[in-house]
mmCIF file of C-alpha atoms in Angstrom:
data_model
loop_
_atom_site.group_PDB
_atom_site.id
_atom_site.type_symbol
_atom_site.label_atom_id
_atom_site.label_comp_id
_atom_site.label_asym_id
_atom_site.label_seq_id
_atom_site.Cartn_x
_atom_site.Cartn_y
_atom_site.Cartn_z
ATOM 1 C CA MET A 22 -29.808 -7.103 23.759
ATOM 2 C CA ARG A 23 -29.071 -3.417 23.193
ATOM 3 C CA ALA A 24 -29.798 -2.318 19.616
ATOM 4 C CA ASP A 25 -26.486 -0.421 19.335
ATOM 5 C CA LEU A 26 -24.563 -3.644 20.097
ATOM 6 C CA LEU A 27 -26.305 -5.295 17.195
ATOM 7 C CA ARG A 28 -25.972 -2.440 14.698
ATOM 8 C CA GLY A 29 -22.465 -3.196 13.493
ATOM 9 C CA HIS A 30 -23.251 -6.882 13.009
ATOM 10 C CA LEU A 31 -26.601 -6.778 11.274
ATOM 11 C CA ASP A 32 -25.111 -7.147 7.782
ATOM 12 C CA GLY A 33 -23.144 -10.257 8.804
ATOM 13 C CA LEU A 34 -26.193 -11.765 10.513
ATOM 14 C CA LEU A 35 -28.360 -11.190 7.448
ATOM 15 C CA LEU A 36 -25.755 -12.790 5.200
ATOM 16 C CA ALA A 37 -25.643 -15.772 7.572
ATOM 17 C CA VAL A 38 -29.414 -16.360 7.573
ATOM 18 C CA LEU A 39 -29.547 -15.847 3.807
ATOM 19 C CA GLY A 40 -26.930 -18.594 3.553
ATOM 20 C CA ASP A 41 -29.637 -21.090 4.621
ATOM 21 C CA ALA A 42 -31.923 -20.256 1.696
ATOM 22 C CA PRO A 43 -33.328 -17.232 -0.142
ATOM 23 C CA GLY A 44 -36.095 -15.447 1.697
ATOM 24 C CA HIS A 45 -38.222 -12.314 1.977
ATOM 25 C CA GLY A 46 -37.806 -9.771 4.759
ATOM 26 C CA TYR A 47 -40.309 -11.274 7.187
ATOM 27 C CA GLU A 48 -38.872 -14.768 6.720
ATOM 28 C CA LEU A 49 -35.376 -13.445 7.415
ATOM 29 C CA SER A 50 -36.514 -11.704 10.596
ATOM 30 C CA GLN A 51 -38.088 -14.991 11.746
ATOM 31 C CA ARG A 52 -34.851 -16.877 11.042
ATOM 32 C CA LEU A 53 -32.878 -14.304 13.045
ATOM 33 C CA THR A 54 -35.304 -14.642 15.952
ATOM 34 C CA GLU A 55 -35.293 -18.449 15.831
ATOM 35 C CA ARG A 56 -31.532 -18.869 15.492
ATOM 36 C CA SER A 57 -30.800 -16.372 18.262
ATOM 37 C CA GLY A 58 -33.480 -17.779 20.560
ATOM 38 C CA GLY A 59 -35.099 -14.319 20.466
ATOM 39 C CA ALA A 60 -32.060 -12.728 22.146
ATOM 40 C CA LEU A 61 -31.124 -10.306 19.360
ATOM 41 C CA GLY A 62 -34.387 -8.370 19.200
ATOM 42 C CA ALA A 63 -33.498 -6.030 16.337
ATOM 43 C CA PRO A 64 -36.399 -3.853 15.166
ATOM 44 C CA GLU A 65 -37.706 -5.829 12.202
ATOM 45 C CA GLY A 66 -38.042 -2.731 10.032
ATOM 46 C CA SER A 67 -34.318 -2.089 10.323
ATOM 47 C CA LEU A 68 -33.680 -5.156 8.139
ATOM 48 C CA TYR A 69 -34.864 -3.322 5.012
ATOM 49 C CA PRO A 70 -32.289 -0.521 4.897
ATOM 50 C CA ALA A 71 -29.652 -3.194 5.643
ATOM 51 C CA LEU A 72 -30.922 -5.477 2.853
ATOM 52 C CA HIS A 73 -30.880 -2.555 0.391
ATOM 53 C CA ARG A 74 -27.317 -1.726 1.502
ATOM 54 C CA LEU A 75 -26.213 -5.342 0.930
ATOM 55 C CA GLU A 76 -27.840 -5.201 -2.490
ATOM 56 C CA ARG A 77 -25.941 -1.993 -3.353
ATOM 57 C CA ALA A 78 -22.735 -3.738 -2.305
ATOM 58 C CA GLY A 79 -23.522 -6.619 -4.666
ATOM 59 C CA LEU A 80 -23.697 -9.131 -1.807
ATOM 60 C CA VAL A 81 -27.382 -9.981 -2.275
ATOM 61 C CA GLU A 82 -29.796 -9.741 -5.182
ATOM 62 C CA SER A 83 -33.561 -9.615 -5.086
ATOM 63 C CA SER A 84 -36.626 -10.022 -7.250
ATOM 64 C CA TRP A 85 -40.376 -9.987 -6.802
ATOM 65 C CA SER A 86 -41.976 -13.402 -6.616
ATOM 66 C CA ARG A 87 -45.507 -14.569 -5.934
ATOM 67 C CA ALA A 88 -46.201 -17.004 -3.094
ATOM 68 C CA GLU A 89 -49.525 -17.858 -1.431
ATOM 69 C CA GLY A 90 -51.255 -15.293 -3.621
ATOM 70 C CA ARG A 91 -49.019 -12.422 -2.456
ATOM 71 C CA ARG A 92 -46.103 -10.665 -4.186
ATOM 72 C CA ARG A 93 -42.952 -10.559 -2.088
ATOM 73 C CA ARG A 94 -39.441 -9.296 -2.611
ATOM 74 C CA VAL A 95 -37.177 -12.322 -2.206
ATOM 75 C CA TYR A 96 -33.481 -11.870 -1.416
ATOM 76 C CA ARG A 97 -30.683 -14.313 -2.193
ATOM 77 C CA LEU A 98 -26.918 -14.331 -1.736
ATOM 78 C CA THR A 99 -24.644 -13.633 -4.681
ATOM 79 C CA PRO A 100 -21.287 -15.450 -4.952
ATOM 80 C CA ALA A 101 -19.647 -12.311 -3.494
ATOM 81 C CA GLY A 102 -22.206 -12.450 -0.673
ATOM 82 C CA ARG A 103 -21.225 -16.067 0.127
ATOM 83 C CA ARG A 104 -17.590 -15.062 0.364
ATOM 84 C CA ALA A 105 -18.510 -12.035 2.499
ATOM 85 C CA ALA A 106 -20.601 -14.248 4.818
ATOM 86 C CA GLU A 107 -17.627 -16.554 5.329
ATOM 87 C CA GLY A 108 -15.314 -13.565 5.923
ATOM 88 C CA SER A 109 -17.729 -12.037 8.396
ATOM 89 C CA ARG A 110 -17.963 -15.373 10.260
ATOM 90 C CA ARG A 111 -14.160 -15.606 10.497
ATOM 91 C CA GLU A 112 -13.846 -11.979 11.651
ATOM 92 C CA TRP A 113 -16.503 -12.445 14.309
ATOM 93 C CA ARG A 114 -14.869 -15.620 15.655
ATOM 94 C CA ALA A 115 -11.487 -13.906 15.943
ATOM 95 C CA PHE A 116 -13.088 -10.835 17.572
ATOM 96 C CA SER A 117 -15.241 -12.754 20.033
ATOM 97 C CA ALA A 118 -12.329 -15.023 20.998
ATOM 98 C CA ALA A 119 -10.200 -11.928 21.731
ATOM 99 C CA VAL A 120 -12.981 -10.306 23.794
ATOM 100 C CA GLU A 121 -13.541 -13.599 25.628
ATOM 101 C CA ARG A 122 -9.854 -13.773 26.536
ATOM 102 C CA VAL A 123 -9.964 -10.230 27.906
ATOM 103 C CA LEU A 124 -13.175 -10.727 29.873
ATOM 104 C CA ALA A 125 -12.281 -14.180 31.253
ATOM 105 C CA MET B 1 -63.589 4.476 11.290
ATOM 106 C CA SER B 2 -60.142 4.625 12.920
ATOM 107 C CA ALA B 3 -57.033 3.466 11.032
ATOM 108 C CA SER B 4 -55.448 0.126 11.997
ATOM 109 C CA PRO B 5 -52.038 0.179 13.777
ATOM 110 C CA ILE B 6 -50.459 -1.107 10.542
ATOM 111 C CA ASP B 7 -51.979 1.679 8.446
ATOM 112 C CA GLU B 8 -50.819 4.238 11.013
ATOM 113 C CA CYS B 9 -47.302 2.779 11.043
ATOM 114 C CA LEU B 10 -47.120 2.832 7.234
ATOM 115 C CA ALA B 11 -48.483 6.390 7.139
ATOM 116 C CA ASP B 12 -45.835 7.491 9.663
ATOM 117 C CA LEU B 13 -43.147 5.759 7.627
ATOM 118 C CA ALA B 14 -44.348 7.394 4.400
ATOM 119 C CA ALA B 15 -44.471 10.813 6.070
ATOM 120 C CA ALA B 16 -40.941 10.463 7.470
ATOM 121 C CA LEU B 17 -39.344 9.333 4.192
ATOM 122 C CA HIS B 18 -37.603 12.005 2.122
ATOM 123 C CA VAL B 19 -36.882 9.770 -0.838
ATOM 124 C CA ARG B 20 -39.382 9.713 -3.704
ATOM 125 C CA GLY B 21 -39.897 7.453 -6.690
ATOM 126 C CA ALA B 22 -39.377 3.732 -7.203
ATOM 127 C CA ALA B 23 -37.158 3.174 -4.142
ATOM 128 C CA ARG B 24 -39.814 4.660 -1.871
ATOM 129 C CA ARG B 25 -42.611 2.595 -3.452
ATOM 130 C CA ARG B 26 -40.533 -0.569 -3.108
ATOM 131 C CA LEU B 27 -39.741 0.002 0.567
ATOM 132 C CA LEU B 28 -43.359 0.800 1.448
ATOM 133 C CA ARG B 29 -44.519 -2.280 -0.434
ATOM 134 C CA GLU B 30 -42.015 -4.511 1.343
ATOM 135 C CA CYS B 31 -42.924 -3.043 4.741
ATOM 136 C CA ARG B 32 -46.655 -3.488 4.062
ATOM 137 C CA ASP B 33 -46.051 -7.157 3.160
ATOM 138 C CA HIS B 34 -43.890 -7.618 6.254
ATOM 139 C CA LEU B 35 -46.475 -6.100 8.595
ATOM 140 C CA ALA B 36 -49.281 -8.125 7.005
ATOM 141 C CA ASP B 37 -47.324 -11.374 7.560
ATOM 142 C CA ALA B 38 -46.426 -10.370 11.124
ATOM 143 C CA ALA B 39 -50.017 -9.352 11.916
ATOM 144 C CA GLU B 40 -51.302 -12.759 10.764
ATOM 145 C CA ALA B 41 -48.875 -14.452 13.156
ATOM 146 C CA ARG B 42 -49.175 -12.224 16.239
ATOM 147 C CA GLY B 43 -51.740 -9.455 15.707
ATOM 148 C CA GLY B 44 -51.448 -5.910 14.347
ATOM 149 C CA ALA B 45 -50.322 -4.107 17.516
ATOM 150 C CA ALA B 46 -47.546 -6.639 18.251
ATOM 151 C CA ALA B 47 -46.426 -6.551 14.602
ATOM 152 C CA VAL B 48 -46.069 -2.764 14.722
ATOM 153 C CA ARG B 49 -44.173 -2.924 18.046
ATOM 154 C CA ALA B 50 -41.691 -5.459 16.670
ATOM 155 C CA PHE B 51 -41.291 -3.456 13.470
ATOM 156 C CA GLY B 52 -39.648 -0.541 15.281
ATOM 157 C CA PRO B 53 -39.943 3.262 15.110
ATOM 158 C CA PRO B 54 -40.927 4.384 11.563
ATOM 159 C CA ALA B 55 -38.847 7.593 11.826
ATOM 160 C CA GLU B 56 -35.631 5.620 12.497
ATOM 161 C CA ILE B 57 -36.312 3.174 9.675
ATOM 162 C CA ALA B 58 -37.074 6.055 7.299
ATOM 163 C CA ALA B 59 -33.842 7.854 8.271
ATOM 164 C CA ALA B 60 -31.754 4.711 7.703
ATOM 165 C CA PHE B 61 -33.449 4.042 4.383
ATOM 166 C CA ASP B 62 -33.077 7.650 3.172
ATOM 167 C CA ALA B 63 -29.358 7.509 4.021
ATOM 168 C CA GLU B 64 -29.003 4.232 2.142
ATOM 169 C CA VAL B 65 -30.725 5.584 -0.984
ATOM 170 C CA ALA B 66 -28.570 8.735 -0.834
ATOM 171 C CA ALA B 67 -25.455 6.538 -0.633
ATOM 172 C CA ARG B 68 -26.627 4.430 -3.572
ATOM 173 C CA ARG B 69 -27.271 7.547 -5.650
ATOM 174 C CA GLY B 70 -23.922 8.990 -4.609
ATOM 175 C CA VAL B 71 -22.003 5.870 -5.664
ATOM 176 C CA ARG B 72 -23.871 5.531 -8.972
ATOM 177 C CA SER B 73 -23.398 9.192 -9.830
ATOM 178 C CA THR B 74 -19.669 8.786 -9.120
ATOM 179 C CA PHE B 75 -19.272 6.040 -11.709
ATOM 180 C CA LEU B 76 -21.301 8.134 -14.155
ATOM 181 C CA THR B 77 -19.052 11.110 -13.391
ATOM 182 C CA ALA B 78 -15.904 9.056 -14.035
ATOM 183 C CA ALA B 79 -17.320 8.005 -17.417
ATOM 184 C CA ALA B 80 -18.363 11.597 -18.200
ATOM 185 C CA VAL B 81 -14.939 13.024 -17.312
ATOM 186 C CA ALA B 82 -13.270 10.392 -19.520
ATOM 187 C CA ALA B 83 -15.715 11.142 -22.363
ATOM 188 C CA THR B 84 -15.191 14.902 -22.000
ATOM 189 C CA GLY B 85 -11.452 14.224 -22.122
ATOM 190 C CA GLY B 86 -12.021 12.335 -25.374
ATOM 191 C CA SER B 87 -14.085 15.205 -26.792
ATOM 192 C CA THR B 88 -11.350 17.638 -25.750
ATOM 193 C CA LEU B 89 -8.712 15.548 -27.514
ATOM 194 C CA ALA B 90 -10.927 15.512 -30.632
ATOM 195 C CA LEU B 91 -11.151 19.307 -30.383
ATOM 196 C CA ILE B 92 -7.371 19.657 -30.077
ATOM 197 C CA HIS B 93 -6.840 17.173 -32.892
ATOM 198 C CA GLY B 94 -9.194 19.232 -35.093
ATOM 199 C CA ALA B 95 -7.280 22.482 -34.531
ATOM 200 C CA ALA B 96 -5.572 24.131 -37.481
ATOM 201 C CA ALA B 97 -2.048 22.743 -37.999
ATOM 202 C CA ASN B 98 -0.421 26.143 -37.550
ATOM 203 C CA ALA B 99 -2.567 27.184 -34.557
ATOM 204 C CA ALA B 100 -0.616 28.331 -31.502
ATOM 205 C CA GLY B 101 -2.541 28.668 -28.250
ATOM 206 C CA ARG B 102 -2.184 31.638 -25.921
ATOM 207 C CA ALA B 103 -0.246 30.801 -22.781
ATOM 208 C CA GLY B 104 -3.068 31.907 -20.435
ATOM 209 C CA TRP B 105 -5.610 29.549 -22.001
ATOM 210 C CA ALA B 106 -3.042 26.765 -22.106
ATOM 211 C CA ILE B 107 -2.259 27.117 -18.391
ATOM 212 C CA ALA B 108 -5.985 27.282 -17.560
ATOM 213 C CA PHE B 109 -6.510 24.151 -19.665
ATOM 214 C CA PHE B 110 -3.825 22.170 -17.844
ATOM 215 C CA VAL B 111 -5.030 23.304 -14.405
ATOM 216 C CA ALA B 112 -8.679 22.497 -15.186
ATOM 217 C CA ALA B 113 -7.808 19.124 -16.729
ATOM 218 C CA GLN B 114 -5.755 18.089 -13.711
ATOM 219 C CA LEU B 115 -8.413 19.348 -11.311
ATOM 220 C CA ALA B 116 -11.011 17.265 -13.160
ATOM 221 C CA GLY B 117 -8.826 14.169 -12.954
ATOM 222 C CA VAL B 118 -7.941 14.629 -9.288
ATOM 223 C CA SER B 119 -11.529 15.380 -8.205
ATOM 224 C CA ALA B 120 -12.889 12.415 -10.160
ATOM 225 C CA GLY B 121 -10.143 10.233 -8.673
ATOM 226 C CA LEU B 122 -10.929 11.374 -5.121
ATOM 227 C CA ALA B 123 -14.626 10.661 -5.656
ATOM 228 C CA ALA B 124 -13.971 7.266 -7.253
ATOM 229 C CA VAL B 125 -11.676 6.132 -4.434
ATOM 230 C CA GLN B 126 -14.193 7.312 -1.821
ATOM 231 C CA ALA B 127 -17.073 5.545 -3.587
ATOM 232 C CA LEU B 128 -15.139 2.307 -4.052
ATOM 233 C CA ALA B 129 -13.904 2.325 -0.452
ATOM 234 C CA GLY B 130 -17.448 2.883 0.831
ATOM 235 C CA ARG B 131 -19.374 0.677 -1.544
ATOM 236 C CA ARG B 132 -19.788 -2.139 0.977
ATOM 237 C CA ALA B 133 -20.382 0.004 4.031
ATOM 238 C CA SER B 134 -22.984 2.443 5.209
ATOM 239 C CA MET B 135 -22.227 5.997 4.099
ATOM 240 C CA GLY B 136 -23.604 8.922 6.071
ATOM 241 C CA PRO B 137 -25.309 11.930 4.455
ATOM 242 C CA ALA B 138 -22.225 14.134 5.059
ATOM 243 C CA ALA B 139 -20.042 11.663 3.130
ATOM 244 C CA VAL B 140 -22.588 11.555 0.284
ATOM 245 C CA ALA B 141 -22.657 15.371 0.157
ATOM 246 C CA LEU B 142 -18.840 15.363 -0.029
ATOM 247 C CA LEU B 143 -18.959 12.791 -2.827
ATOM 248 C CA ALA B 144 -21.357 15.066 -4.695
ATOM 249 C CA ARG B 145 -19.037 18.076 -4.249
ATOM 250 C CA ARG B 146 -16.074 16.084 -5.571
ATOM 251 C CA ASN B 147 -18.116 14.883 -8.549
ATOM 252 C CA SER B 148 -19.476 18.373 -9.304
ATOM 253 C CA CYS B 149 -15.963 19.797 -9.183
ATOM 254 C CA ALA B 150 -14.728 17.082 -11.585
ATOM 255 C CA LEU B 151 -17.540 17.745 -14.068
ATOM 256 C CA VAL B 152 -17.229 21.539 -13.987
ATOM 257 C CA ALA B 153 -13.442 21.328 -14.313
ATOM 258 C CA ALA B 154 -13.708 18.878 -17.239
ATOM 259 C CA GLY B 155 -16.074 21.294 -18.993
ATOM 260 C CA ALA B 156 -13.738 24.214 -18.247
ATOM 261 C CA ALA B 157 -10.770 22.250 -19.632
ATOM 262 C CA MET B 158 -12.644 21.629 -22.875
ATOM 263 C CA PHE B 159 -13.656 25.289 -23.111
ATOM 264 C CA CYS B 160 -10.069 26.440 -22.533
ATOM 265 C CA ALA B 161 -8.788 23.983 -25.156
ATOM 266 C CA GLY B 162 -11.296 25.379 -27.647
ATOM 267 C CA ALA B 163 -10.349 28.947 -26.793
ATOM 268 C CA ALA B 164 -6.628 28.194 -27.051
ATOM 269 C CA LEU B 165 -6.779 26.182 -30.263
ATOM 270 C CA PRO B 166 -9.853 27.009 -32.340
ATOM 271 C CA GLY B 167 -10.574 24.493 -35.079
ATOM 272 C CA ARG B 168 -13.175 22.121 -36.476
ATOM 273 C CA GLY B 169 -14.204 18.628 -35.483
ATOM 274 C CA SER B 170 -16.969 16.038 -35.711
ATOM 275 C CA ALA B 171 -20.054 17.352 -33.877
ATOM 276 C CA GLY B 172 -20.778 13.880 -32.509
ATOM 277 C CA LEU B 173 -17.337 13.512 -30.966
ATOM 278 C CA LEU B 174 -17.302 17.057 -29.629
ATOM 279 C CA LEU B 175 -20.764 16.816 -28.061
ATOM 280 C CA ALA B 176 -20.541 13.272 -26.638
ATOM 281 C CA GLY B 177 -18.476 14.289 -23.601
ATOM 282 C CA PRO B 178 -20.465 17.401 -22.623
ATOM 283 C CA ALA B 179 -23.763 15.529 -23.134
ATOM 284 C CA LEU B 180 -22.666 12.713 -20.788
ATOM 285 C CA ALA B 181 -21.348 15.326 -18.337
ATOM 286 C CA GLY B 182 -24.803 16.957 -18.314
ATOM 287 C CA VAL B 183 -26.453 13.614 -17.511
ATOM 288 C CA ALA B 184 -23.874 12.927 -14.778
ATOM 289 C CA LEU B 185 -24.392 16.395 -13.298
ATOM 290 C CA VAL B 186 -28.133 15.754 -12.965
ATOM 291 C CA ALA B 187 -27.396 12.448 -11.155
ATOM 292 C CA VAL B 188 -24.871 14.169 -8.872
ATOM 293 C CA LEU B 189 -27.275 16.999 -8.001
ATOM 294 C CA ARG B 190 -30.022 14.472 -7.289
ATOM 295 C CA ALA B 191 -27.785 12.626 -4.795
ATOM 296 C CA ARG B 192 -26.666 15.927 -3.251
ATOM 297 C CA SER B 193 -30.194 17.231 -2.915
ATOM 298 C CA LEU B 194 -31.328 14.111 -1.034
ATOM 299 C CA ALA B 195 -28.217 14.009 1.193
ATOM 300 C CA ARG B 196 -28.594 17.661 2.180
ATOM 301 C CA ARG B 197 -32.182 17.093 3.307
ATOM 302 C CA LEU B 198 -31.071 14.406 5.791
ATOM 303 C CA ASP B 199 -29.731 14.821 9.315
ATOM 304 C CA GLY B 200 -26.010 15.613 9.108
ATOM 305 C CA GLY B 201 -26.107 16.215 5.354
ATOM 306 C CA ARG B 202 -24.982 19.833 5.748
ATOM 307 C CA THR B 203 -21.991 18.973 7.921
ATOM 308 C CA TRP B 204 -18.652 19.832 6.289
ATOM 309 C CA ALA B 205 -16.942 16.422 6.029
ATOM 310 C CA VAL B 206 -13.187 15.833 5.800
ATOM 311 C CA ARG B 207 -12.020 12.575 4.260
ATOM 312 C CA PRO B 208 -8.278 12.038 3.795
ATOM 313 C CA PRO B 209 -7.778 10.281 0.446
ATOM 314 C CA LEU B 210 -4.992 8.051 1.800
ATOM 315 C CA ASP B 211 -7.380 6.631 4.405
ATOM 316 C CA ASP B 212 -9.844 5.678 1.672
ATOM 317 C CA LEU B 213 -7.043 4.229 -0.430
ATOM 318 C CA ALA B 214 -5.808 2.165 2.537
ATOM 319 C CA ARG B 215 -9.354 0.864 3.123
ATOM 320 C CA LEU B 216 -9.800 0.083 -0.554
ATOM 321 C CA LEU B 217 -6.484 -1.712 -1.078
ATOM 322 C CA ARG B 218 -6.332 -3.101 2.481
ATOM 323 C CA LEU B 219 -2.815 -1.742 2.793
ATOM 324 C CA PRO B 220 -1.463 -0.032 5.913
ATOM 325 C CA PHE B 221 -0.875 3.446 4.403
ATOM 326 C CA ARG B 222 0.217 5.977 6.961
ATOM 327 C CA SER B 223 -2.311 8.796 7.191
ATOM 328 C CA LEU B 224 -0.841 12.216 6.323
ATOM 329 C CA ALA B 225 -1.850 15.546 7.812
ATOM 330 C CA PRO B 226 -3.290 18.010 5.233
ATOM 331 C CA GLN B 227 0.032 19.918 5.147
ATOM 332 C CA GLY B 228 1.842 16.668 4.345
ATOM 333 C CA VAL B 229 -0.620 15.885 1.546
ATOM 334 C CA LEU B 230 -0.098 19.388 0.114
ATOM 335 C CA VAL B 231 3.715 19.197 0.201
ATOM 336 C CA ALA B 232 3.813 15.673 -1.268
ATOM 337 C CA THR B 233 1.297 16.518 -4.029
ATOM 338 C CA ALA B 234 2.943 19.825 -4.983
ATOM 339 C CA ALA B 235 6.407 18.223 -5.061
ATOM 340 C CA PHE B 236 5.189 15.270 -7.140
ATOM 341 C CA ALA B 237 3.290 17.510 -9.588
ATOM 342 C CA ALA B 238 6.231 19.902 -9.987
ATOM 343 C CA ALA B 239 8.641 17.004 -10.567
ATOM 344 C CA ALA B 240 6.272 15.446 -13.114
ATOM 345 C CA ALA B 241 5.918 18.799 -14.946
ATOM 346 C CA PHE B 242 9.706 19.223 -15.024
ATOM 347 C CA VAL B 243 10.311 15.695 -16.352
ATOM 348 C CA TRP B 244 7.507 16.075 -18.920
ATOM 349 C CA ASP B 245 8.855 19.388 -20.207
ATOM 350 C CA ARG B 246 12.410 18.062 -20.395
ATOM 351 C CA GLY B 247 11.032 15.062 -22.268
ATOM 352 C CA GLU B 248 9.548 17.542 -24.754
ATOM 353 C CA HIS B 249 13.071 18.997 -25.191
ATOM 354 C CA ALA B 250 12.374 22.190 -23.222
ATOM 355 C CA ALA B 251 15.330 24.095 -21.773
ATOM 356 C CA VAL B 252 16.040 23.582 -18.059
ATOM 357 C CA ALA B 253 14.883 27.138 -17.254
ATOM 358 C CA GLY B 254 11.629 26.613 -19.155
ATOM 359 C CA ALA B 255 11.029 23.246 -17.455
ATOM 360 C CA LEU B 256 11.685 24.839 -14.060
ATOM 361 C CA GLY B 257 9.173 27.576 -14.891
ATOM 362 C CA ALA B 258 6.554 24.958 -15.798
ATOM 363 C CA ALA B 259 7.297 23.081 -12.554
ATOM 364 C CA GLY B 260 6.860 26.312 -10.578
ATOM 365 C CA ILE B 261 3.535 27.080 -12.259
ATOM 366 C CA GLU B 262 2.399 23.507 -11.581
ATOM 367 C CA ALA B 263 3.341 23.731 -7.901
ATOM 368 C CA LEU B 264 1.573 27.104 -7.569
ATOM 369 C CA ALA B 265 -1.541 25.688 -9.224
ATOM 370 C CA VAL B 266 -1.566 22.730 -6.804
ATOM 371 C CA VAL B 267 -1.168 25.028 -3.790
ATOM 372 C CA GLY B 268 -3.858 27.406 -5.104
ATOM 373 C CA CYS B 269 -6.340 24.598 -5.768
ATOM 374 C CA PHE B 270 -5.580 22.962 -2.405
ATOM 375 C CA LEU B 271 -6.142 26.204 -0.515
ATOM 376 C CA GLY B 272 -9.152 27.324 -2.527
ATOM 377 C CA LEU B 273 -10.964 24.032 -3.073
ATOM 378 C CA GLY B 274 -9.529 21.851 -0.279
ATOM 379 C CA PRO B 275 -12.456 22.327 2.147
ATOM 380 C CA ALA B 276 -15.042 21.659 -0.577
ATOM 381 C CA LEU B 277 -13.142 18.537 -1.645
ATOM 382 C CA GLY B 278 -12.882 17.310 1.961
ATOM 383 C CA LEU B 279 -9.080 17.594 2.106
ATOM 384 C CA TRP B 280 -8.845 19.903 5.084
ATOM 385 C CA ARG B 281 -11.140 21.752 7.428
ATOM 386 C CA PRO B 282 -10.845 25.498 7.938
ATOM 387 C CA SER B 283 -10.784 26.626 11.559
ATOM 388 C CA ARG B 284 -14.280 28.030 11.027
ATOM 389 C CA ASP B 285 -16.904 26.257 8.948
ATOM 390 C CA PRO B 286 -16.870 28.002 5.546
ATOM 391 C CA ARG B 287 -20.621 28.331 5.395
ATOM 392 C CA PRO B 288 -23.210 28.977 8.090
ATOM 393 C CA ARG B 289 -25.354 25.903 8.586
ATOM 394 C CA ARG B 290 -29.094 26.272 8.847
#
């Protein structure tokens, strides 16, 4: 899928995969790949600026934690992030239904 | 011995990043961890391919850090303008009971105080409207100009108040505002300096305040052309000055004079500072861009 198609939706997608459970950047990229069947194909490095933006907006929070002998920055949704994830899901459904009606 | 693809990717990322300090160290650390995990699963070369172009990631991250600094410095500026206002009130309160300010200083005080409030308000609305979205370097540079204008004007208002009504006051109260303004100015200049080093950071941005207000309040405000904003603001300010003066028992002629001065000050500030504050764009860019 073209990267520019994905760009406007990356924040919503990250909030959605963080809704499953907290995770570090690599884990989140794996969840995106698995849940999309590999169709989204966003450059994995682009997740980090997006995660920092979501943190600035107060939608996610993060802290260093140690797992398997390695320190990792783990991200989790805040209550505002949960509400934003739900809002983003509703917006996307309304948008995709409208586009579907036009294209059908 | 040649460097691994991961080391090369991280070196390219580090070279492309403009941001320094803790944010840079954190990003590089997170990216190193990510690439190490990915390389364990699918090999170094594939991990680097999936990671994406370091220059693009660095540009997006630099823009994000600039936006974060811009928003933080805006809240600091709002606090500093309020504190400088408090220090100015303490200065006025400490003036000799029989002191009478010269009209020139008094007019300069009112103009500077209103300019500080309006600039800080413009910056705060822009920062709040953009706090959950990406903000480009040009918007961050505009935010920094609005904040700088607010801080300088707040300082000028305090200076004019002191010149108009000399007196004594508690050093702590008088210095609290300017000290916080100094801290805020450093934060603003830091955000500006980073934004101006990024692609697009030297572009002269225009950002109608009603559009930001509509985005912030999720209300369908109708966007006004710059001329409309000027007429509405000048009329509102003149009416407010007239009502205020009449409330202070001024004669109608005196209140009309104050309203006229207020309207002239609004027009002068709009024409002189409008491009810097992102309210309108001159037909030619005011500064040559390098």
